[in-house]
Amino acid sequence: SQNHVDWFARVWIPDADEVWKSAELTKNYKHGDSTLHLTLEDGMDIEHKLDDKTKNLPHLRNPDILVGENDLTALSYLHEPAVLHNLKVRFTDSKLIYTYCGIVLVAINPYENLPIYGSDIINAYSGQNMGDMDPHIFAVAEEAYKQMARDERNQSIIVSGESGAGKTVSAKYAMRYFATVSGAATEANVEEKVLASNPIMEAIGNAKTTRNDNSSRFGKYIEIGFDKRYRIIGANMRTYLLEKSRVVFQADEERNYHIFYQLCASSHLPEFKNLKLGSADVFHCTNQGRNPVIDGVDDAKEMCTTQHAFSLLGINELNQKGLFQVLAAILHLGNVEIKDRDSDSSIIPPNNRHLTVFCELMGVTYQDMSHWLCHKKLKTAQETYIKPIPRLQASNARDALAKHIYAKVFNWIVDHVNKSLRATVKQHSFIGVLDIYGFETFEINSFEQFCINYANEKLQQQFNMHVFKLEQEEYLKEQIPWTLIDFYDNQPCINLIEAKMGVLDLLDEECKMPKGSDDSWAQKLYNTHLKTCSLFEKPRMSNKAFIIQHFADKVQYQCDGFLEKNKDTVNEEQINVLKASKLDLLVELFQDEEKVTSPTGTAPGGRTRLSVKPKEVRSGASSKEHKKTVGCQFRNSLAMLMETLNATTPHYVRCIKPNDLKFPFTFDPKRAVQQLRACGVLETIRISAAGFPSRWTYQEFFSRYRVLMKQKDVLSDRRLTCRNVLEKLVQDQDKYQFGKTKIFFRAGQVAYLEKLRADKLRKACVRIQKTIRCWLVRKKYLRKKHAAITIQRYTRGHQARWSYMRQTLAAITIQKFQRMCVQRKVYLQKQAAALVMQTILRAYMARQKYQGLLRNHKAVFIQKHVRGWLARQRYKRSLRAIVYLQCCIRRMKAKKELKKLKIEARSVEHFKKLNVGMENKIMQLQRKLDEQAKDNRVTSERLNCLETSHAVESEKLKVEVSKLKGIEEEAKNNANRVTSLLEQLERLRKELTTTQKEKKTIEDWATKYRDEMEKMVAELKQQNGLLKTEKDDLNRMIKEQSQQMTEKMTRALAEETQQLESDLNEERSRYQNLLTEHLRLEERYDDLKEEITLSSVPKPGHRRTDSTHSSNGSECTYNSEFAESEESSRHGEDVTRGMDTSLTLKLQKRVTELEQEKSSLRNELENKEDQFQRARVREHKKSRGAELEYESLKRQELDSENKKLKHDLTAMRQSLLGNAGAGAGAPGSPPYKVLMDQLNSSCEELEVRKEEVLILRSQLVSQKEAMQHKETMTEPVHYAEDVHKMKDSGAITQAYLGLKETNRYNSLSLSLFHFPSPSLYLLLSNDSNLLSPSPPLRLLEGQMQQQRRSYDNEVEVLRGELQSVKEENNRQQQLLAQNLQLPPEARIEASLQHEITRLTNENLEMLRTEDPTAYRSAKVNILRRMVDLMEQLEKQDKTIRKLKKQLKVFSKKIGEMGAGHVETISPGQMVEETVRPVNIPRREKDFQGMLEYKKEDELKLVKNLILELKPRGVAVNLIPGLPAYILFMCLRHADYVNDDQKVRTLLTSTINSIKKILKLLLYLCSNTKRGDDFETVSFWLSNTCRFLHCLKQYSGDESFMKHNTPKQNDHCLSNFDLAEYRQVLSDLAIQIYQQLIKCMENILQPMIVSGMLEHETIQGVSGVKPTGLRKRTSSIADEGTYTLESILRQLSAFHSTMCQHGTDPELIKQVVKQQFYIIGAVTLNNLLLRKDMCSWSKGMQIRYNVSQLEEWLRDKSLMLCGAKETLEPLIQAAQLLQVKKKTDEDAEAICSMCNSLSTSQVSNHSSLFCSCTKPIRALSTTHTRLRDRCETPQLLMDTKIIYPVTFPFNPSSLALETIQIPGSLNLAFLTRV
């Protein structure tokens, strides 16, 4: 390339401002040309002259594909401009501050807080390969952590750079990464202490400089210790070269150490009042920089942080107070003013305020300190002199003392920090973080810069050797020829400094000379090295300076001050004064002064050195050792540091300062290239470029450059194919080498291959374009040709048709006019004839109409007068009749009234006697009379009105008569006027003609008017239509608005529902997270307990409880003995906390009294029963009335007992309520009140039961007495103990038993209130056996034999009856067997129902024989009554079961509260009634779905069924969930026999055994990396859920019994409510689910990135980019590489495994949803952190992969499980890579499309894509619009999120009685019941 450069080649040319500038060649270069014709990027043409001597051509630019690479060694052309340009593009365009340069991480300070250091970023980099993620400090830390664990070798991270480059921040983030990833091995939170040391060290070792506001003025090396499990156990810190001179001097715009300003800012606080501080401007040590404030920093707040860090690291308040006193004293010492006494002496004015405060704070005397500040002691061989010193020397001595004190304080703090961070256990390995200064060069360089640059020379040498070693190892591993690479070796420079007669050696020698000076030392340097060493030079214009050629640059050092700084002398007498201090801390600081345990001597402007343990020295040599020079000490500490680094694997971080003005993301090329040369980055590039920097695997090379090969060149062997192709493409074989797995290329060869590939692709594109354009043009030509032919065809047709149509139109026109003339003539003739006929006809009709009208008028006139006369005649006749009738009636009434008055006047008294009590009637009559008078008045008024109207009518008639007379006269006159009328008629005819004409005119006007009206109507209709349209539009708008409102309300409701669901999921997730934390703490507790057990020797006879017990209150330990002891102690603690002691004692006393009363009542009851039986034996022949009377008496006695018990119970309640009221504030009172309410409701329900039983008894007795019952059997001679054998009193027996059961239940309720023991249930069970109603068979047969002997004539009848009795006996035995299987509380009701049925049938049989009609009606009534009673009994049974469950729960709570003071009653303490056994032959029972086992077989059951069970065999060969079914069947039997202890131990053993398996699997997974844990965890998740569903399905709760069969309802649990254990099992299922997800995540995690991102599912879409030293995972499917098919196969394996185990479908959906979330989150996180993946082709690959995942969901019928929605962020990110990004509309589309991505994710993704291509204008608009979103600024998705799991109830249709136990389970000891 040196001989020929092609046209359009891009090169780099030097530039004064930008260092390097890009240009493009416009004319081909030929060998021998002296100039190059170039065009700059701004379009300016220039001519670049080549160097006349070297004729070197400018550097070539890399192809665009390599621009922005994250590893500089991946660049094809490796040189300075390429490196600088790549860093600039990444920093300014992509906002990426980290870049790899081989093994070095280059970190550019952004001067801005970036969101790339959160916990989510740490989790993303944790466990990842270094080359698989974008460069980051976390990637370096992860690599160091991984190599420490993998190679068992200590690691070091070397962070270097100049001040302000970000060294301290980088080191801080590295330590934070270790603290977060590893965690602490102890409970002391060492990682927090490690991080807490940063504020302390920054306060005492950092200061503001002109380059950095928080510059570290010392170097430090922190060793972070790890144990064997690689958890942080401690740390240790070493410090180097503290800049002590800053304590007494600061340049302009600089500050002293932060701690001084923090003290001054906090001086107003009470704890700092005694320090007598003020503003920082007051003290000389803090005001020299004239700018004591840092923008954005609150020194008072920082002081609080520093104090908190001191406390966290164990430095108590007393020591803190002492430290602050010493630091404040240094400030006061700096203000001590020393004046001249004369030219050779000085003096401090008396009573100097600052010196006085200094002495008070330091606890020394004022006289001694003021004396020795102005004097010094000189010792000779014979005597000692005290000599005054001048003011300048005194001031220097004062400053030296202040620096020495501060150095002591600094070392003391470092020592105590190390003590706090020191590991308590043995350290296995460590990672060191070195934060050290970089190469420095200033205008004036002194001793400090010399030491710094010396240290950097040593580090650079170590770095070069390490890089060279790695290169050599890579070549040897790939077995390629190794040629020695020439690289810069700075050993001569190091020898110049540290070798014998070197700079340091001569400096130490000059310091030992009595009259040594800087000038004499400079002359020695010139004489020794000027002519012998090429790296040493002398300045031309100075004799007090020298120049050393360092690896980075030449540095000129000023000799002034070298000797003084190297000596670092302090007045020993001043130190002795401080040693005599009263301040303990100050004495502690200087107590090791003579021992020199820590060589902390530093240069006056120097720094603290590494602590070195010295050899033992004689006491007499202490002063000599104390005078050891700073240079010697620094050389020794540096040698130790290099020894440590060489013993570790180093990792390098080079920090670059982009500009001096601290502008964010501003790149200054001059400053950057200066630092790149100084920090060794360019040296790394040079070493890499000298060899083979570009490296490709064979598969990557084949995939990238397949386009350069022909088909015949492609062979099955990829290596041979690549070899053949390269030999053809690159002729010079020295440009490449073939390794075992890679091809190595020299610099520039990849660019050459890229050029060939681009040319080939360009030619292919041109050919494709040519073909496509030809096809498009031809297609366009054919389309035009076809259009032209079509137009011609239609035009010609149109012309032909037009000629023919014109001829046809002329003929038609002629025909039209001729036919019109003929038709018009015919029409006119017809019109004239019609008009004549119409005229004649209309005249005739007018005359007829006139005559008719005249006749009608005359007839009407005559009718009117005749009808009026007739009406008047009728009215007159009626009036006369009415008047006559009124007269007659009135006369008759008057006569009667007169007669009545006469009689009344004669005999009123007699009338009164005869009509006593008629006054009321008289009054009524009087009222009637008044009413009639009122009616008469009304009638008279009406008559008057009629008379008036009649008179008016008569007047009208008279007027009409007169009018008629006038009309007659007028008619006579009219007859004379007929002639005149005829004349008038003729005149009228003429007028009629005129009128007709006018009429026609009017009709025309009317027609016109009608047309106008019609037109107006049409317009109105049109307007109406428009209005209707508007109305419809308005209606539609209203409808749409209503629909929108409805949709809005629906949406709001949906959003609210979604919000509630999300809140529920958050609560559920929070609960499950708390459960996980609880389990973690429990495991931690178990581990600590095991460690304590292993570390301690158990005493003989000591019994340790099982450590695997659950912390849940409902669980107990595996050993029942210890479980009871722990439970009792726990109950005791609860009672102590929850109840008052006095209340407990009162309850105990009252319980004892009630128990005694209950026993006496029970004894009395038994005595009464015995008396009753004896009385029955003596008086069995008495009448039934006596028996009924006795039964009534017995019932009354029982009622009295019941009342007495109720009274006692009421007194007990009042006592409890009274005690609770007295201690209302004590805990426990609300449960008592709730329990009282429950007991009240229970007693009320029992009262109702008793009343119903008594009502039933009375009905049965009355029915039986009403019937005529014929006795067919004699009473037995012997009577039983109980009343079951009473022949005619069956109903009485049942009533008596019901009442007795009621009383017993009341008494037992009282007992259960205080003694919740399982023995009570046994007592109920035993007592219920008394209720069996079947009589013995022998007794019935004996009775039948007696009847057969007594009544021979009834043998046949008795045989029939005997047969019926036998059948009844068999039926009763069956019923008895069924009753024995029922729960005890259900036997009473069943017996009562059976007895009612029997008596009803007997009564109906008797009634049927006597009266069939009454029989039918009675049967119907009885059946109806029985149905009602059955319904009532069912309702009551449900209520009683519910109340009993509640009673058990509350009694259990009361028992727990009183368990510490109230002893439980054993079954032997209960008074039981004796029951005579009944010999009943039983039939063989069917299997009831229960399994019985012995107590001692419980361990074997758990071992065989859980601990040693192989899931694979069970899942394949047996039914799903078989272990859960077996465990539940065993639990059912324990519930059936009412064994509380057995239920508890079985459930607890099961839960603890499953936990043990999970814990073992977790341990194996973390230690052996097994991959088959998923099957086991899935198996136990399925069985745990099935066991939980069985507990719900058979709990007896109606909500869980809806889908049960009747047989399954019979299998429900009857005695125990296991709701609490259901919660425990649910928590256990959550734990198993979370472990399943973690196991699944561990399997999927390595597959996701490779299969979803890196593997090319669609081959050829995306090309492979070259990689550097940090090799990425290959995107080609090599052997062992995961692909998308691997992920799909693994998902199918997960799914099939869960289906085989019978996992609930809803649970499978949740697992799949979690799987897809992990896949989407991990893929998206890697996509966001990898710039190389942000391309259009990668978006296509991702979308294709997502479609394959969706297809998998579709095949498994899981599309509705919500898994697809979890991939939505990934889908949108892929779409974002492919969508347009040019216009504002595109920005709007991006904002609407990316609703599942956060703003930071969209911005970061767009920026990465933009940096991969070129800047896009629409992205700024997108970022602006996305700022309005209210969301968290999190960049990465949290891959640790586990969705809250739910376990929907899934009942099983499998019948328990059909389950068979296979012999392979070794469960032969189980017995089917």
PDB file of N, CA and C in Angstrom, residues 703-758:
ATOM      1  N   SER A 703     -18.974 -17.338   6.978  1.00  0.00           N
ATOM      2  CA  SER A 703     -20.268 -16.670   6.929  1.00  0.00           C
ATOM      3  C   SER A 703     -20.143 -15.248   6.403  1.00  0.00           C
ATOM      4  N   ARG A 704     -19.040 -14.576   6.763  1.00  0.00           N
ATOM      5  CA  ARG A 704     -18.886 -13.187   6.352  1.00  0.00           C
ATOM      6  C   ARG A 704     -18.503 -13.065   4.875  1.00  0.00           C
ATOM      7  N   TYR A 705     -17.598 -13.921   4.435  1.00  0.00           N
ATOM      8  CA  TYR A 705     -17.041 -13.785   3.086  1.00  0.00           C
ATOM      9  C   TYR A 705     -17.485 -14.917   2.157  1.00  0.00           C
ATOM     10  N   ARG A 706     -18.633 -15.461   2.433  1.00  0.00           N
ATOM     11  CA  ARG A 706     -19.195 -16.474   1.537  1.00  0.00           C
ATOM     12  C   ARG A 706     -19.466 -15.884   0.154  1.00  0.00           C
ATOM     13  N   VAL A 707     -19.729 -14.591   0.093  1.00  0.00           N
ATOM     14  CA  VAL A 707     -20.054 -13.959  -1.188  1.00  0.00           C
ATOM     15  C   VAL A 707     -18.846 -13.907  -2.114  1.00  0.00           C
ATOM     16  N   LEU A 708     -17.626 -14.021  -1.563  1.00  0.00           N
ATOM     17  CA  LEU A 708     -16.426 -13.990  -2.389  1.00  0.00           C
ATOM     18  C   LEU A 708     -16.070 -15.365  -2.947  1.00  0.00           C
ATOM     19  N   MET A 709     -16.841 -16.371  -2.566  1.00  0.00           N
ATOM     20  CA  MET A 709     -16.540 -17.729  -2.996  1.00  0.00           C
ATOM     21  C   MET A 709     -17.500 -18.142  -4.106  1.00  0.00           C
ATOM     22  N   LYS A 710     -16.996 -19.034  -4.961  1.00  0.00           N
ATOM     23  CA  LYS A 710     -17.831 -19.670  -5.957  1.00  0.00           C
ATOM     24  C   LYS A 710     -18.389 -20.969  -5.395  1.00  0.00           C
ATOM     25  N   GLN A 711     -19.383 -21.482  -6.063  1.00  0.00           N
ATOM     26  CA  GLN A 711     -20.028 -22.674  -5.550  1.00  0.00           C
ATOM     27  C   GLN A 711     -19.067 -23.849  -5.477  1.00  0.00           C
ATOM     28  N   LYS A 712     -18.167 -23.924  -6.473  1.00  0.00           N
ATOM     29  CA  LYS A 712     -17.225 -25.042  -6.482  1.00  0.00           C
ATOM     30  C   LYS A 712     -16.171 -24.923  -5.385  1.00  0.00           C
ATOM     31  N   ASP A 713     -15.998 -23.706  -4.843  1.00  0.00           N
ATOM     32  CA  ASP A 713     -15.014 -23.518  -3.772  1.00  0.00           C
ATOM     33  C   ASP A 713     -15.526 -23.963  -2.412  1.00  0.00           C
ATOM     34  N   VAL A 714     -16.839 -24.109  -2.257  1.00  0.00           N
ATOM     35  CA  VAL A 714     -17.424 -24.450  -0.956  1.00  0.00           C
ATOM     36  C   VAL A 714     -17.310 -25.943  -0.748  1.00  0.00           C
ATOM     37  N   LEU A 715     -16.554 -26.324   0.282  1.00  0.00           N
ATOM     38  CA  LEU A 715     -16.360 -27.722   0.630  1.00  0.00           C
ATOM     39  C   LEU A 715     -17.008 -28.006   1.978  1.00  0.00           C
ATOM     40  N   SER A 716     -17.098 -29.258   2.297  1.00  0.00           N
ATOM     41  CA  SER A 716     -17.684 -29.626   3.597  1.00  0.00           C
ATOM     42  C   SER A 716     -16.764 -29.230   4.733  1.00  0.00           C
ATOM     43  N   ASP A 717     -15.453 -29.202   4.482  1.00  0.00           N
ATOM     44  CA  ASP A 717     -14.490 -28.805   5.496  1.00  0.00           C
ATOM     45  C   ASP A 717     -14.338 -27.282   5.448  1.00  0.00           C
ATOM     46  N   ARG A 718     -14.824 -26.605   6.473  1.00  0.00           N
ATOM     47  CA  ARG A 718     -14.770 -25.151   6.495  1.00  0.00           C
ATOM     48  C   ARG A 718     -13.329 -24.638   6.504  1.00  0.00           C
ATOM     49  N   ARG A 719     -12.453 -25.323   7.202  1.00  0.00           N
ATOM     50  CA  ARG A 719     -11.067 -24.859   7.302  1.00  0.00           C
ATOM     51  C   ARG A 719     -10.391 -24.917   5.935  1.00  0.00           C
ATOM     52  N   LEU A 720     -10.588 -25.990   5.232  1.00  0.00           N
ATOM     53  CA  LEU A 720      -9.991 -26.115   3.914  1.00  0.00           C
ATOM     54  C   LEU A 720     -10.589 -25.103   2.938  1.00  0.00           C
ATOM     55  N   THR A 721     -11.875 -24.865   3.081  1.00  0.00           N
ATOM     56  CA  THR A 721     -12.524 -23.866   2.221  1.00  0.00           C
ATOM     57  C   THR A 721     -11.923 -22.485   2.448  1.00  0.00           C
ATOM     58  N   CYS A 722     -11.784 -22.092   3.699  1.00  0.00           N
ATOM     59  CA  CYS A 722     -11.213 -20.780   4.007  1.00  0.00           C
ATOM     60  C   CYS A 722      -9.767 -20.678   3.521  1.00  0.00           C
ATOM     61  N   ARG A 723      -9.007 -21.761   3.669  1.00  0.00           N
ATOM     62  CA  ARG A 723      -7.615 -21.735   3.219  1.00  0.00           C
ATOM     63  C   ARG A 723      -7.531 -21.515   1.709  1.00  0.00           C
ATOM     64  N   ASN A 724      -8.375 -22.226   0.969  1.00  0.00           N
ATOM     65  CA  ASN A 724      -8.345 -22.091  -0.489  1.00  0.00           C
ATOM     66  C   ASN A 724      -8.742 -20.681  -0.931  1.00  0.00           C
ATOM     67  N   VAL A 725      -9.766 -20.147  -0.309  1.00  0.00           N
ATOM     68  CA  VAL A 725     -10.238 -18.822  -0.689  1.00  0.00           C
ATOM     69  C   VAL A 725      -9.199 -17.763  -0.365  1.00  0.00           C
ATOM     70  N   LEU A 726      -8.589 -17.844   0.826  1.00  0.00           N
ATOM     71  CA  LEU A 726      -7.602 -16.842   1.207  1.00  0.00           C
ATOM     72  C   LEU A 726      -6.381 -16.879   0.287  1.00  0.00           C
ATOM     73  N   GLU A 727      -5.984 -18.065  -0.127  1.00  0.00           N
ATOM     74  CA  GLU A 727      -4.838 -18.152  -1.021  1.00  0.00           C
ATOM     75  C   GLU A 727      -5.119 -17.463  -2.352  1.00  0.00           C
ATOM     76  N   LYS A 728      -6.387 -17.456  -2.763  1.00  0.00           N
ATOM     77  CA  LYS A 728      -6.746 -16.778  -4.001  1.00  0.00           C
ATOM     78  C   LYS A 728      -6.892 -15.270  -3.805  1.00  0.00           C
ATOM     79  N   LEU A 729      -7.432 -14.882  -2.658  1.00  0.00           N
ATOM     80  CA  LEU A 729      -7.721 -13.468  -2.439  1.00  0.00           C
ATOM     81  C   LEU A 729      -6.492 -12.688  -2.017  1.00  0.00           C
ATOM     82  N   VAL A 730      -5.678 -13.240  -1.121  1.00  0.00           N
ATOM     83  CA  VAL A 730      -4.500 -12.556  -0.587  1.00  0.00           C
ATOM     84  C   VAL A 730      -3.275 -13.343  -1.030  1.00  0.00           C
ATOM     85  N   GLN A 731      -2.481 -12.737  -1.901  1.00  0.00           N
ATOM     86  CA  GLN A 731      -1.329 -13.442  -2.470  1.00  0.00           C
ATOM     87  C   GLN A 731      -0.178 -13.554  -1.477  1.00  0.00           C
ATOM     88  N   ASP A 732      -0.002 -12.525  -0.644  1.00  0.00           N
ATOM     89  CA  ASP A 732       1.088 -12.530   0.330  1.00  0.00           C
ATOM     90  C   ASP A 732       0.673 -13.364   1.531  1.00  0.00           C
ATOM     91  N   GLN A 733       1.280 -14.529   1.701  1.00  0.00           N
ATOM     92  CA  GLN A 733       0.894 -15.420   2.792  1.00  0.00           C
ATOM     93  C   GLN A 733       1.369 -14.925   4.144  1.00  0.00           C
ATOM     94  N   ASP A 734       2.238 -13.946   4.177  1.00  0.00           N
ATOM     95  CA  ASP A 734       2.658 -13.392   5.460  1.00  0.00           C
ATOM     96  C   ASP A 734       1.579 -12.514   6.075  1.00  0.00           C
ATOM     97  N   LYS A 735       0.543 -12.176   5.311  1.00  0.00           N
ATOM     98  CA  LYS A 735      -0.521 -11.316   5.806  1.00  0.00           C
ATOM     99  C   LYS A 735      -1.529 -12.065   6.665  1.00  0.00           C
ATOM    100  N   TYR A 736      -1.401 -13.373   6.729  1.00  0.00           N
ATOM    101  CA  TYR A 736      -2.358 -14.144   7.520  1.00  0.00           C
ATOM    102  C   TYR A 736      -1.700 -15.446   7.958  1.00  0.00           C
ATOM    103  N   GLN A 737      -2.290 -16.034   9.014  1.00  0.00           N
ATOM    104  CA  GLN A 737      -1.841 -17.324   9.527  1.00  0.00           C
ATOM    105  C   GLN A 737      -3.073 -18.129   9.934  1.00  0.00           C
ATOM    106  N   PHE A 738      -2.967 -19.456   9.723  1.00  0.00           N
ATOM    107  CA  PHE A 738      -4.074 -20.347  10.077  1.00  0.00           C
ATOM    108  C   PHE A 738      -3.766 -21.009  11.408  1.00  0.00           C
ATOM    109  N   GLY A 739      -4.629 -20.753  12.396  1.00  0.00           N
ATOM    110  CA  GLY A 739      -4.507 -21.405  13.680  1.00  0.00           C
ATOM    111  C   GLY A 739      -5.412 -22.617  13.787  1.00  0.00           C
ATOM    112  N   LYS A 740      -5.514 -23.148  15.006  1.00  0.00           N
ATOM    113  CA  LYS A 740      -6.348 -24.333  15.204  1.00  0.00           C
ATOM    114  C   LYS A 740      -7.829 -23.997  15.022  1.00  0.00           C
ATOM    115  N   THR A 741      -8.245 -22.874  15.581  1.00  0.00           N
ATOM    116  CA  THR A 741      -9.662 -22.507  15.521  1.00  0.00           C
ATOM    117  C   THR A 741      -9.888 -21.157  14.874  1.00  0.00           C
ATOM    118  N   LYS A 742      -8.816 -20.388  14.620  1.00  0.00           N
ATOM    119  CA  LYS A 742      -8.975 -19.025  14.123  1.00  0.00           C
ATOM    120  C   LYS A 742      -8.020 -18.769  12.960  1.00  0.00           C
ATOM    121  N   ILE A 743      -8.373 -17.726  12.215  1.00  0.00           N
ATOM    122  CA  ILE A 743      -7.492 -17.190  11.188  1.00  0.00           C
ATOM    123  C   ILE A 743      -6.989 -15.845  11.686  1.00  0.00           C
ATOM    124  N   PHE A 744      -5.652 -15.662  11.664  1.00  0.00           N
ATOM    125  CA  PHE A 744      -5.034 -14.440  12.164  1.00  0.00           C
ATOM    126  C   PHE A 744      -4.646 -13.580  10.963  1.00  0.00           C
ATOM    127  N   PHE A 745      -5.026 -12.282  11.021  1.00  0.00           N
ATOM    128  CA  PHE A 745      -4.733 -11.363   9.936  1.00  0.00           C
ATOM    129  C   PHE A 745      -3.853 -10.235  10.453  1.00  0.00           C
ATOM    130  N   ARG A 746      -2.989  -9.791   9.590  1.00  0.00           N
ATOM    131  CA  ARG A 746      -2.205  -8.611   9.923  1.00  0.00           C
ATOM    132  C   ARG A 746      -3.069  -7.361   9.756  1.00  0.00           C
ATOM    133  N   ALA A 747      -2.532  -6.239  10.233  1.00  0.00           N
ATOM    134  CA  ALA A 747      -3.282  -4.986  10.176  1.00  0.00           C
ATOM    135  C   ALA A 747      -3.580  -4.623   8.733  1.00  0.00           C
ATOM    136  N   GLY A 748      -4.813  -4.234   8.466  1.00  0.00           N
ATOM    137  CA  GLY A 748      -5.228  -3.787   7.155  1.00  0.00           C
ATOM    138  C   GLY A 748      -5.826  -4.858   6.281  1.00  0.00           C
ATOM    139  N   GLN A 749      -5.624  -6.138   6.623  1.00  0.00           N
ATOM    140  CA  GLN A 749      -6.132  -7.200   5.761  1.00  0.00           C
ATOM    141  C   GLN A 749      -7.647  -7.325   5.832  1.00  0.00           C
ATOM    142  N   VAL A 750      -8.202  -7.115   7.013  1.00  0.00           N
ATOM    143  CA  VAL A 750      -9.661  -7.161   7.124  1.00  0.00           C
ATOM    144  C   VAL A 750     -10.280  -6.040   6.304  1.00  0.00           C
ATOM    145  N   ALA A 751      -9.650  -4.865   6.322  1.00  0.00           N
ATOM    146  CA  ALA A 751     -10.158  -3.766   5.497  1.00  0.00           C
ATOM    147  C   ALA A 751     -10.085  -4.124   4.011  1.00  0.00           C
ATOM    148  N   TYR A 752      -8.993  -4.796   3.626  1.00  0.00           N
ATOM    149  CA  TYR A 752      -8.863  -5.221   2.223  1.00  0.00           C
ATOM    150  C   TYR A 752      -9.962  -6.221   1.866  1.00  0.00           C
ATOM    151  N   LEU A 753     -10.196  -7.195   2.746  1.00  0.00           N
ATOM    152  CA  LEU A 753     -11.266  -8.171   2.489  1.00  0.00           C
ATOM    153  C   LEU A 753     -12.637  -7.496   2.473  1.00  0.00           C
ATOM    154  N   GLU A 754     -12.817  -6.525   3.346  1.00  0.00           N
ATOM    155  CA  GLU A 754     -14.077  -5.801   3.354  1.00  0.00           C
ATOM    156  C   GLU A 754     -14.265  -5.028   2.051  1.00  0.00           C
ATOM    157  N   LYS A 755     -13.147  -4.497   1.518  1.00  0.00           N
ATOM    158  CA  LYS A 755     -13.235  -3.795   0.237  1.00  0.00           C
ATOM    159  C   LYS A 755     -13.617  -4.760  -0.874  1.00  0.00           C
ATOM    160  N   LEU A 756     -12.999  -5.950  -0.886  1.00  0.00           N
ATOM    161  CA  LEU A 756     -13.366  -6.943  -1.894  1.00  0.00           C
ATOM    162  C   LEU A 756     -14.830  -7.346  -1.762  1.00  0.00           C
ATOM    163  N   ARG A 757     -15.240  -7.531  -0.518  1.00  0.00           N
ATOM    164  CA  ARG A 757     -16.641  -7.925  -0.298  1.00  0.00           C
ATOM    165  C   ARG A 757     -17.591  -6.817  -0.726  1.00  0.00           C
ATOM    166  N   ALA A 758     -17.230  -5.560  -0.400  1.00  0.00           N
ATOM    167  CA  ALA A 758     -18.091  -4.446  -0.786  1.00  0.00           C
ATOM    168  C   ALA A 758     -18.152  -4.302  -2.306  1.00  0.00           C
TER     169      ALA A 758
END
